[in-house]
Tab-separated table of C-alpha atoms in Angstrom:
chain	number	residue	atom	x	y	z
A	921	ALA	CA	-0.081	-0.120	-0.009
A	922	PHE	CA	1.124	3.406	-0.742
A	923	THR	CA	2.084	5.702	2.416
A	924	ASN	CA	0.285	8.734	0.659
A	925	THR	CA	-3.331	8.471	1.703
A	926	GLU	CA	-4.721	9.604	-1.562
A	927	ALA	CA	-2.702	7.112	-3.389
A	928	PHE	CA	-3.608	4.309	-1.077
A	929	ALA	CA	-7.421	5.221	-1.586
A	930	ALA	CA	-7.237	5.154	-5.312
A	931	GLU	CA	-5.271	1.742	-5.122
A	932	LEU	CA	-7.758	0.357	-2.612
A	933	GLU	CA	-10.734	1.420	-4.745
A	934	GLU	CA	-9.230	0.175	-7.963
A	935	ALA	CA	-8.287	-3.344	-6.400
A	936	THR	CA	-11.410	-3.997	-4.297
A	937	GLY	CA	-14.078	-1.530	-5.363
A	938	GLU	CA	-13.879	0.092	-1.772
A	939	LYS	CA	-14.879	3.762	-2.008
A	940	ALA	CA	-12.133	6.184	-1.326
A	941	GLY	CA	-14.465	8.193	0.980
A	942	ASN	CA	-14.754	5.071	3.358
A	943	LEU	CA	-10.754	5.145	3.718
A	944	TYR	CA	-11.013	8.767	4.278
A	945	ARG	CA	-13.537	8.648	6.951
A	946	TYR	CA	-11.878	5.533	8.754
A	947	LEU	CA	-8.535	7.243	8.973
A	948	GLN	CA	-10.037	10.400	10.268
A	949	ASN	CA	-11.803	8.569	12.991
A	950	ALA	CA	-8.645	6.714	13.844
A	951	GLN	CA	-6.782	9.985	14.098
A	952	LYS	CA	-9.559	11.257	16.526
A	953	LEU	CA	-9.479	8.351	18.610
A	954	TYR	CA	-5.696	8.429	18.943
A	955	GLU	CA	-5.666	12.146	19.713
A	956	ASP	CA	-8.489	11.636	22.299
A	957	VAL	CA	-7.240	8.600	24.041
A	958	GLY	CA	-4.148	7.222	22.658
A	959	ASP	CA	-2.025	9.286	24.893
A	960	ILE	CA	-3.702	7.853	27.812
A	961	PHE	CA	-3.271	4.285	26.792
A	962	VAL	CA	0.418	4.613	25.392
A	963	ASN	CA	2.217	7.226	27.325
A	964	GLN	CA	0.706	7.077	30.892
A	965	SER	CA	0.344	4.331	33.554
A	966	LEU	CA	-3.529	3.138	33.717
A	967	HIS	CA	-2.774	1.920	37.405
A	968	LEU	CA	-2.484	5.204	39.045
A	969	ARG	CA	-5.507	7.396	40.476
A	970	LYS	CA	-4.116	10.441	39.042
A	971	THR	CA	-4.302	9.348	35.430
A	972	TRP	CA	-8.142	8.912	35.763
A	973	LEU	CA	-8.566	12.062	38.043
A	974	ASN	CA	-7.228	14.265	35.280
A	975	THR	CA	-9.894	16.401	33.810
A	976	ARG	CA	-8.290	16.308	30.353
A	977	VAL	CA	-8.421	12.469	30.753
A	978	LEU	CA	-12.146	12.431	31.798
A	979	ARG	CA	-13.038	14.940	28.882
A	980	ALA	CA	-11.344	12.481	26.478
A	981	LEU	CA	-13.044	9.488	27.650
A	982	LYS	CA	-16.645	10.881	27.096
A	983	THR	CA	-15.672	11.353	23.329
A	984	VAL	CA	-14.930	7.588	22.842
A	985	ARG	CA	-17.633	5.723	20.911
A	986	TYR	CA	-19.480	2.816	22.375
A	987	ALA	CA	-18.305	0.548	19.481
A	988	HIS	CA	-14.604	1.083	20.429
A	989	LEU	CA	-15.041	0.095	23.607
A	990	PHE	CA	-17.825	-2.671	23.711
A	991	SER	CA	-17.580	-3.890	19.909
A	992	SER	CA	-14.914	-5.948	18.365
A	993	LEU	CA	-12.290	-4.782	15.688
A	994	ASN	CA	-14.083	-6.529	13.159
A	995	HIS	CA	-17.539	-5.124	13.986
A	996	VAL	CA	-16.034	-1.584	13.635
A	997	ASN	CA	-14.447	-2.691	10.173
A	998	GLU	CA	-17.708	-4.197	8.951
A	999	THR	CA	-19.591	-0.795	9.770
A	1000	SER	CA	-16.806	1.245	8.083
A	1001	PHE	CA	-16.313	-0.736	4.790
A	1002	ASP	CA	-18.221	-2.208	2.096
A	1003	THR	CA	-15.830	-4.761	0.762
A	1004	PRO	CA	-14.520	-7.889	2.584
A	1005	GLU	CA	-11.102	-7.264	1.341
A	1006	ALA	CA	-11.064	-3.816	3.037
A	1007	ARG	CA	-12.323	-5.336	6.187
A	1008	GLN	CA	-9.681	-8.161	6.106
A	1009	LEU	CA	-6.899	-5.623	5.444
A	1010	PHE	CA	-7.821	-3.554	8.526
A	1011	ASN	CA	-8.702	-6.513	10.729
A	1012	ARG	CA	-5.065	-7.331	10.485
A	1013	TYR	CA	-4.037	-4.584	12.825
A	1014	ALA	CA	-5.107	-6.980	15.898
A	1015	THR	CA	-2.162	-9.155	14.904
A	1016	TYR	CA	-0.081	-6.079	15.794
A	1017	ASN	CA	-0.225	-7.086	19.479
A	1018	GLY	CA	-1.206	-10.629	18.978
A	1019	SER	CA	-4.883	-10.751	18.901
A	1020	ASN	CA	-7.942	-11.892	17.364
A	1021	PRO	CA	-9.719	-9.195	15.459
A	1022	TYR	CA	-13.057	-10.937	15.945
A	1023	GLN	CA	-12.614	-10.462	19.659
A	1024	ALA	CA	-10.140	-7.671	20.376
A	1025	PRO	CA	-11.856	-4.229	20.982
A	1026	GLY	CA	-12.592	-1.756	18.391
A	1027	MET	CA	-10.059	0.801	20.225
A	1028	LEU	CA	-7.413	-1.061	18.107
A	1029	SER	CA	-8.797	0.884	14.963
A	1030	LEU	CA	-6.581	3.705	16.217
A	1031	ILE	CA	-3.623	1.982	15.072
A	1032	PRO	CA	-4.030	2.645	11.495
A	1033	HIS	CA	-3.492	6.423	12.125
A	1034	LEU	CA	0.020	5.713	13.395
A	1035	GLU	CA	0.891	3.779	10.338
A	1036	GLN	CA	-0.916	5.437	7.627
A	1037	ASN	CA	-1.272	8.989	8.731
A	1038	LEU	CA	1.852	9.510	10.642
A	1039	GLY	CA	3.816	7.094	8.423
A	1040	THR	CA	6.392	4.382	9.372
A	1041	TRP	CA	10.323	4.412	9.203
A	1042	TYR	CA	12.717	1.875	8.181
A	1043	PRO	CA	15.974	1.995	10.284
A	1044	GLU	CA	19.223	1.892	8.333
A	1045	GLY	CA	20.925	-1.337	9.054
A	1046	GLY	CA	17.566	-3.086	9.832
A	1047	MET	CA	15.959	-3.571	13.274
A	1048	ILE	CA	19.404	-4.374	15.002
A	1049	SER	CA	20.224	-0.803	14.397
A	1050	ILE	CA	17.807	0.159	17.113
A	1051	THR	CA	19.392	-2.016	19.507
A	1052	ASN	CA	22.767	-0.793	18.668
A	1053	ALA	CA	21.847	2.812	19.036
A	1054	LEU	CA	20.115	2.212	22.368
A	1055	TYR	CA	23.446	0.247	23.684
A	1056	GLU	CA	25.540	3.050	22.337
A	1057	LEU	CA	23.544	5.778	24.071
A	1058	ALA	CA	23.380	3.677	27.420
A	1059	GLU	CA	27.288	3.529	27.328
A	1060	LYS	CA	27.644	7.186	26.763
A	1061	LYS	CA	25.392	7.646	29.687
A	1062	GLY	CA	27.664	5.495	31.925
A	1063	VAL	CA	25.567	2.428	31.843
A	1064	GLU	CA	27.494	-0.783	32.650
A	1065	PHE	CA	26.494	-4.009	30.665
A	1066	HIS	CA	27.189	-7.581	32.096
A	1067	PHE	CA	26.287	-9.871	29.053
A	1068	ASN	CA	25.976	-13.687	29.619
A	1069	SER	CA	24.915	-13.102	33.280
A	1070	PRO	CA	21.532	-14.264	34.091
A	1071	VAL	CA	19.828	-12.809	37.119
A	1072	GLU	CA	19.144	-15.750	39.678
A	1073	ARG	CA	17.041	-13.963	41.986
A	1074	ILE	CA	15.828	-10.446	43.029
A	1075	ILE	CA	17.134	-9.847	46.767
A	1076	GLN	CA	14.089	-8.719	49.075
A	1077	HIS	CA	14.235	-7.110	52.376
A	1078	ASP	CA	11.285	-5.896	54.376
A	1079	GLY	CA	8.975	-5.877	51.432
A	1080	ARG	CA	11.572	-4.073	49.131
A	1081	ALA	CA	13.725	-4.960	46.280
A	1082	ILE	CA	17.267	-4.009	47.052
A	1083	GLY	CA	19.250	-5.888	44.451
A	1084	VAL	CA	19.852	-9.076	42.379
A	1085	VAL	CA	21.933	-12.207	42.640
A	1086	VAL	CA	24.305	-12.976	39.721
A	1087	ASN	CA	26.606	-15.878	39.464
A	1088	GLY	CA	26.372	-16.172	43.285
A	1089	GLU	CA	27.135	-12.777	43.984
A	1090	ASN	CA	24.822	-10.086	45.402
A	1091	ILE	CA	24.554	-6.862	43.664
A	1092	LEU	CA	22.815	-4.290	45.647
A	1093	SER	CA	20.669	-1.427	44.297
A	1094	ASP	CA	18.088	1.170	45.320
A	1095	ILE	CA	15.569	-0.256	42.537
A	1096	VAL	CA	15.399	-3.092	40.192
A	1097	VAL	CA	13.762	-2.974	36.878
A	1098	SER	CA	12.851	-6.317	35.229
A	1099	ASN	CA	12.376	-6.441	31.625
A	1100	GLN	CA	11.689	-10.230	31.650
A	1101	ASP	CA	8.376	-11.717	30.993
A	1102	VAL	CA	6.484	-10.740	34.120
A	1103	TYR	CA	5.429	-14.071	34.663
A	1104	PHE	CA	8.933	-15.525	34.924
A	1105	SER	CA	9.781	-12.338	36.987
A	1106	TYR	CA	7.296	-13.429	39.642
A	1107	LYS	CA	7.883	-17.242	39.423
A	1108	LYS	CA	11.691	-17.282	39.079
A	1109	LEU	CA	13.225	-14.026	40.323
A	1110	VAL	CA	11.065	-13.231	43.245
A	1111	ARG	CA	9.794	-16.664	44.046
A	1112	GLN	CA	5.888	-15.720	44.256
A	1113	GLU	CA	4.232	-18.790	42.680
A	1114	ALA	CA	0.849	-17.503	43.593
A	1115	LYS	CA	1.142	-14.018	41.690
A	1116	ALA	CA	2.699	-15.988	38.673
A	1117	LYS	CA	-0.285	-18.410	38.548
A	1118	LYS	CA	-2.755	-15.384	38.765
A	1119	LEU	CA	-1.252	-14.197	35.571
A	1120	LEU	CA	-2.140	-17.361	33.654
A	1121	ARG	CA	-5.783	-16.579	33.980
A	1122	GLN	CA	-5.352	-14.237	31.185
A	1123	GLU	CA	-4.953	-15.615	27.574
A	1124	ARG	CA	-1.559	-15.447	25.965
A	1125	SER	CA	-1.272	-13.619	22.740
A	1126	SER	CA	-0.411	-15.540	19.508
A	1127	SER	CA	3.297	-16.404	18.585
A	1128	ALA	CA	4.867	-16.915	15.340
A	1129	LEU	CA	6.481	-19.460	13.112
A	1130	ILE	CA	9.345	-17.986	11.051
A	1131	PHE	CA	11.467	-19.178	8.092
A	1132	TYR	CA	14.473	-17.223	7.243
A	1133	TRP	CA	15.271	-17.905	3.695
A	1134	GLY	CA	18.087	-16.911	1.731
A	1135	MET	CA	16.576	-16.853	-1.912
A	1136	LYS	CA	18.727	-17.442	-4.803
A	1137	LYS	CA	16.638	-15.122	-6.975
A	1138	SER	CA	15.127	-11.612	-6.833
A	1139	PHE	CA	11.399	-11.009	-7.243
A	1140	PRO	CA	10.651	-7.594	-8.682
A	1141	GLU	CA	7.021	-8.040	-8.023
A	1142	LEU	CA	7.688	-8.253	-4.293
A	1143	HIS	CA	8.467	-5.201	-1.842
A	1144	LEU	CA	9.691	-4.486	1.632
A	1145	HIS	CA	6.489	-5.571	3.342
A	1146	ASN	CA	4.188	-8.266	1.615
A	1147	ILE	CA	1.069	-9.882	2.765
A	1148	PHE	CA	-0.460	-13.129	1.224
A	1149	PHE	CA	-3.781	-13.268	3.057
A	1150	SER	CA	-5.882	-16.101	3.979
A	1151	LYS	CA	-9.272	-16.863	2.048
A	1152	ALA	CA	-10.922	-17.565	5.388
A	1153	TYR	CA	-9.540	-15.172	7.767
A	1154	LYS	CA	-12.023	-15.938	10.758
A	1155	THR	CA	-11.240	-19.747	10.356
A	1156	GLU	CA	-7.562	-18.868	10.599
A	1157	PHE	CA	-8.143	-17.034	13.941
A	1158	ASP	CA	-10.361	-19.651	15.081
A	1159	HIS	CA	-7.573	-22.350	14.679
A	1160	ILE	CA	-4.974	-20.076	16.355
A	1161	PHE	CA	-6.847	-19.041	19.386
A	1162	LYS	CA	-9.611	-21.705	19.898
A	1163	LYS	CA	-8.174	-24.750	18.363
A	1164	GLY	CA	-4.440	-24.126	19.301
A	1165	THR	CA	-3.341	-25.226	16.026
A	1166	LEU	CA	-2.519	-23.936	12.429
A	1167	TYR	CA	-4.830	-23.434	9.577
A	1168	GLU	CA	-4.131	-25.050	6.101
A	1169	ASP	CA	-4.228	-21.636	4.487
A	1170	PRO	CA	-2.333	-19.297	6.727
A	1171	THR	CA	-1.753	-15.526	6.098
A	1172	VAL	CA	1.868	-15.197	5.095
A	1173	TYR	CA	3.975	-12.190	5.845
A	1174	ILE	CA	7.006	-11.625	3.981
A	1175	ASN	CA	9.712	-9.106	4.951
A	1176	ILE	CA	12.520	-8.449	2.392
A	1177	THR	CA	15.182	-5.703	3.651
A	1178	SER	CA	17.426	-6.141	0.737
A	1179	LYS	CA	14.656	-4.138	-1.040
A	1180	MET	CA	15.768	-1.372	1.152
A	1181	GLU	CA	19.380	-2.122	1.479
A	1182	ALA	CA	20.916	-4.266	-1.280
A	1183	GLY	CA	23.927	-5.172	0.616
A	1184	HIS	CA	21.585	-7.286	3.032
A	1185	ALA	CA	21.730	-10.119	0.272
A	1186	PRO	CA	24.275	-10.962	-2.705
A	1187	ALA	CA	23.559	-9.365	-6.032
A	1188	GLY	CA	20.709	-10.879	-7.482
A	1189	LYS	CA	19.463	-12.512	-4.504
A	1190	GLU	CA	17.027	-11.858	-1.624
A	1191	ASN	CA	16.796	-12.159	2.268
A	1192	TRP	CA	13.128	-13.248	3.176
A	1193	PHE	CA	11.783	-13.283	6.569
A	1194	VAL	CA	8.430	-15.484	6.198
A	1195	MET	CA	6.343	-15.272	9.141
A	1196	ILE	CA	2.861	-16.685	9.859
A	1197	ASN	CA	0.738	-16.298	13.234
A	1198	VAL	CA	0.528	-19.300	15.322
A	1199	PRO	CA	-0.876	-20.291	18.788
A	1200	ALA	CA	1.175	-19.959	21.906
A	1201	ASN	CA	3.034	-23.115	22.856
A	1202	LYS	CA	0.963	-25.492	24.798
A	1203	GLY	CA	2.828	-28.622	24.103
A	1204	GLN	CA	1.906	-28.934	20.463
A	1205	ASP	CA	4.183	-31.165	18.136
A	1206	TRP	CA	6.132	-28.203	16.680
A	1207	ALA	CA	8.305	-30.516	14.485
A	1208	ALA	CA	5.075	-31.764	12.575
A	1209	LEU	CA	3.437	-28.114	12.479
A	1210	GLN	CA	6.658	-26.754	11.137
A	1211	GLU	CA	6.675	-29.157	8.123
A	1212	ALA	CA	3.190	-28.767	7.474
A	1213	ALA	CA	3.298	-25.034	7.639
A	1214	ARG	CA	6.305	-24.932	5.281
A	1215	LYS	CA	4.528	-27.155	2.831
A	1216	ASN	CA	1.412	-24.903	2.933
A	1217	ILE	CA	3.537	-21.715	2.780
A	1218	LEU	CA	5.309	-22.919	-0.188
A	1219	ASP	CA	2.210	-24.033	-2.100
A	1220	LYS	CA	0.626	-20.963	-1.574
A	1221	LEU	CA	3.379	-18.703	-2.559
A	1222	SER	CA	4.302	-20.816	-5.550
A	1223	ARG	CA	0.666	-20.598	-6.634
A	1224	MET	CA	0.361	-16.852	-6.127
A	1225	LEU	CA	3.900	-15.752	-7.339
A	1226	GLN	CA	3.524	-18.701	-10.285
A	1227	VAL	CA	7.060	-19.904	-9.800
A	1228	PRO	CA	8.322	-22.966	-7.787
A	1229	VAL	CA	9.528	-20.881	-4.785
A	1230	GLU	CA	11.073	-23.847	-3.096
A	1231	ASP	CA	13.568	-24.398	-5.968
A	1232	TYR	CA	15.141	-20.954	-5.005
A	1233	ILE	CA	15.770	-21.316	-1.383
A	1234	GLY	CA	19.336	-21.399	-0.933
A	1235	THR	CA	19.534	-21.267	2.940
A	1236	GLU	CA	16.964	-21.839	5.686
A	1237	GLU	CA	16.757	-21.224	9.379
A	1238	ARG	CA	13.500	-21.497	11.620
A	1239	LEU	CA	12.059	-20.063	14.715
A	1240	ASP	CA	8.931	-21.491	16.520
A	1241	PRO	CA	7.373	-20.665	19.855
A	1242	VAL	CA	9.442	-23.034	21.806
A	1243	MET	CA	12.723	-21.576	20.494
A	1244	ILE	CA	11.138	-18.001	21.186
A	1245	GLU	CA	10.457	-18.941	24.809
A	1246	ALA	CA	14.249	-20.408	25.055
A	1247	ARG	CA	15.763	-17.393	23.426
A	1248	THR	CA	13.747	-14.411	24.857
A	1249	GLY	CA	11.965	-15.747	28.015
A	1250	SER	CA	8.684	-15.065	26.709
A	1251	TYR	CA	6.306	-17.452	28.420
A	1252	MET	CA	4.946	-19.935	26.091
A	1253	GLY	CA	6.586	-18.151	23.222
A	1254	SER	CA	3.900	-15.490	23.094
A	1255	LEU	CA	5.138	-12.441	21.319
A	1256	TYR	CA	3.040	-9.917	23.166
A	1257	GLY	CA	2.576	-11.368	26.669
A	1258	THR	CA	-1.148	-11.575	27.082
A	1259	SER	CA	-3.701	-11.020	24.405
A	1260	SER	CA	-6.182	-8.360	23.897
A	1261	ASN	CA	-8.928	-10.545	23.227
A	1262	SER	CA	-11.389	-8.802	25.705
A	1263	ARG	CA	-12.893	-5.524	26.124
A	1264	MET	CA	-11.081	-4.552	29.136
A	1265	ALA	CA	-7.676	-5.949	28.089
A	1266	ALA	CA	-5.914	-2.771	28.077
A	1267	PHE	CA	-6.648	-2.462	31.749
A	1268	ALA	CA	-5.969	-6.126	32.773
A	1269	ARG	CA	-2.293	-6.071	31.480
A	1270	HIS	CA	0.115	-6.002	34.321
A	1271	ALA	CA	1.284	-2.530	35.704
A	1272	ASN	CA	4.718	-1.362	35.273
A	1273	PHE	CA	5.310	-1.675	39.173
A	1274	THR	CA	3.946	-3.762	42.064
A	1275	SER	CA	3.124	-2.321	45.493
A	1276	TYR	CA	3.992	-6.120	46.935
A	1277	ILE	CA	7.537	-5.409	46.446
A	1278	LYS	CA	8.532	-1.703	46.652
A	1279	GLY	CA	11.343	-0.491	44.309
A	1280	LEU	CA	10.562	-3.167	41.802
A	1281	TYR	CA	9.523	-1.894	38.217
A	1282	PHE	CA	8.467	-3.840	35.219
A	1283	CYS	CA	9.025	-3.014	31.532
A	1284	GLY	CA	8.727	-4.857	28.269
A	1285	GLY	CA	6.162	-6.593	26.095
A	1286	SER	CA	4.240	-8.210	28.782
A	1287	VAL	CA	3.252	-5.410	30.851
A	1288	HIS	CA	1.496	-1.972	30.128
A	1289	PRO	CA	1.245	-0.640	27.431
A	1290	GLY	CA	1.817	-3.712	25.407
A	1291	GLY	CA	4.271	-5.675	23.030
A	1292	GLY	CA	5.940	-4.765	19.936
A	1293	ILE	CA	8.906	-2.682	19.820
A	1294	PRO	CA	7.554	0.896	19.925
A	1295	LEU	CA	5.199	-0.151	23.003
A	1296	CYS	CA	8.262	-1.823	24.894
A	1297	LEU	CA	10.071	1.569	24.615
A	1298	LYS	CA	7.009	3.481	25.778
A	1299	SER	CA	6.862	1.150	28.830
A	1300	ALA	CA	10.528	1.747	29.528
A	1301	ARG	CA	9.717	5.635	29.472
A	1302	ILE	CA	6.785	4.993	31.732
A	1303	VAL	CA	8.815	3.096	34.293
A	1304	SER	CA	11.373	6.129	34.179
A	1305	GLN	CA	8.579	8.435	35.230
A	1306	LEU	CA	7.377	6.192	38.026
A	1307	ILE	CA	10.804	5.950	39.362
A	1308	GLY	CA	10.975	9.723	39.958
A	1309	GLU	CA	7.805	9.745	41.900
A	1310	PRO	CA	7.503	6.381	44.063
A	1311	SER	CA	5.427	7.777	46.609
A	1312	ARG	CA	2.431	8.234	44.064
A	1313	HIS	CA	2.091	4.514	43.238
A	1314	GLN	CA	3.601	2.576	46.354
A	1315	LYS	CA	0.160	2.408	47.926
A	1316	HIS	CA	-1.784	0.972	45.058
A	1317	ARG	CA	-1.854	-2.823	44.969
A	1318	HIS	CA	-1.211	-4.441	41.609
């Protein structure tokens, strides 16, 4: 899709018959929704009384339409667009936080404003450049990094976090910030099994099955971002969230950074990041599911691109939910912690602090405001603000 709204609207109308006016209205509503309440949900803690006692916040909440709070994203899209293709395209935004558009709240319809109206950026060097930039900035600020040194336990004294145990050594501090999945933070680091189990009442977000393919051919018809949709979108989500398995006709996302930076692949070749949404790990046979998914993906791409795609795969690596948990500490391999498959999901996500243990803070994709790199960085910013005003939140219990 074009980043220019007029060009996008013309393209959508030509390809699907969706009237351009419907898209304009949808994006205008998305912008208003974000400007009214987006700041509340993304930039502030939802777990402080002061957030909800702010008169600006109270005025903003009065402007939110009933459908955004109590109807699904799919319902909002069905009442906004005439064609099934446009509805499916905008239903996909639920996957941006690992959720089901047929259950997730219509509030997620504000996401297209960020992507379409404000625009997106490609970091030179790929996503790793964001990590490198943060690392370099932290070093300039005097931060010391200790790699390959897993924290064994968070030290507590008189209801307060006072440091961590690393390689059997006590390292004391005034505060502790954990960016590990909050489930494992409670279960392994503070040894509060009951609190960890309480978190399991909430449904986990979807995970991903990823194939990293080094392609021996360039595909001029493809771009940086490419989506090949399922013909039965609701059935696909039913398989992921209700049946806990994969659908035979998955929606396939392909990212090819060599389209932006030719040096990411040898001349005449491409680097394909091929991903499908899958359920979080509950003990499924991922070896069998990988093979079935690979065949379904290749059959779909070969049919749609009209070439035998498998013949052009030069190298391959894989990543599934079990590997994701092992590498990142994300419980069950879910990409975004808990899902947003309930009307009150934003309020149910764990806070960036806990009053059970003073001086302990949480950031990352498993806590407020959510998963994905932008929101993970937002959670870190919220924590930095909370650290500066501890007396404001220590009395609240989360």
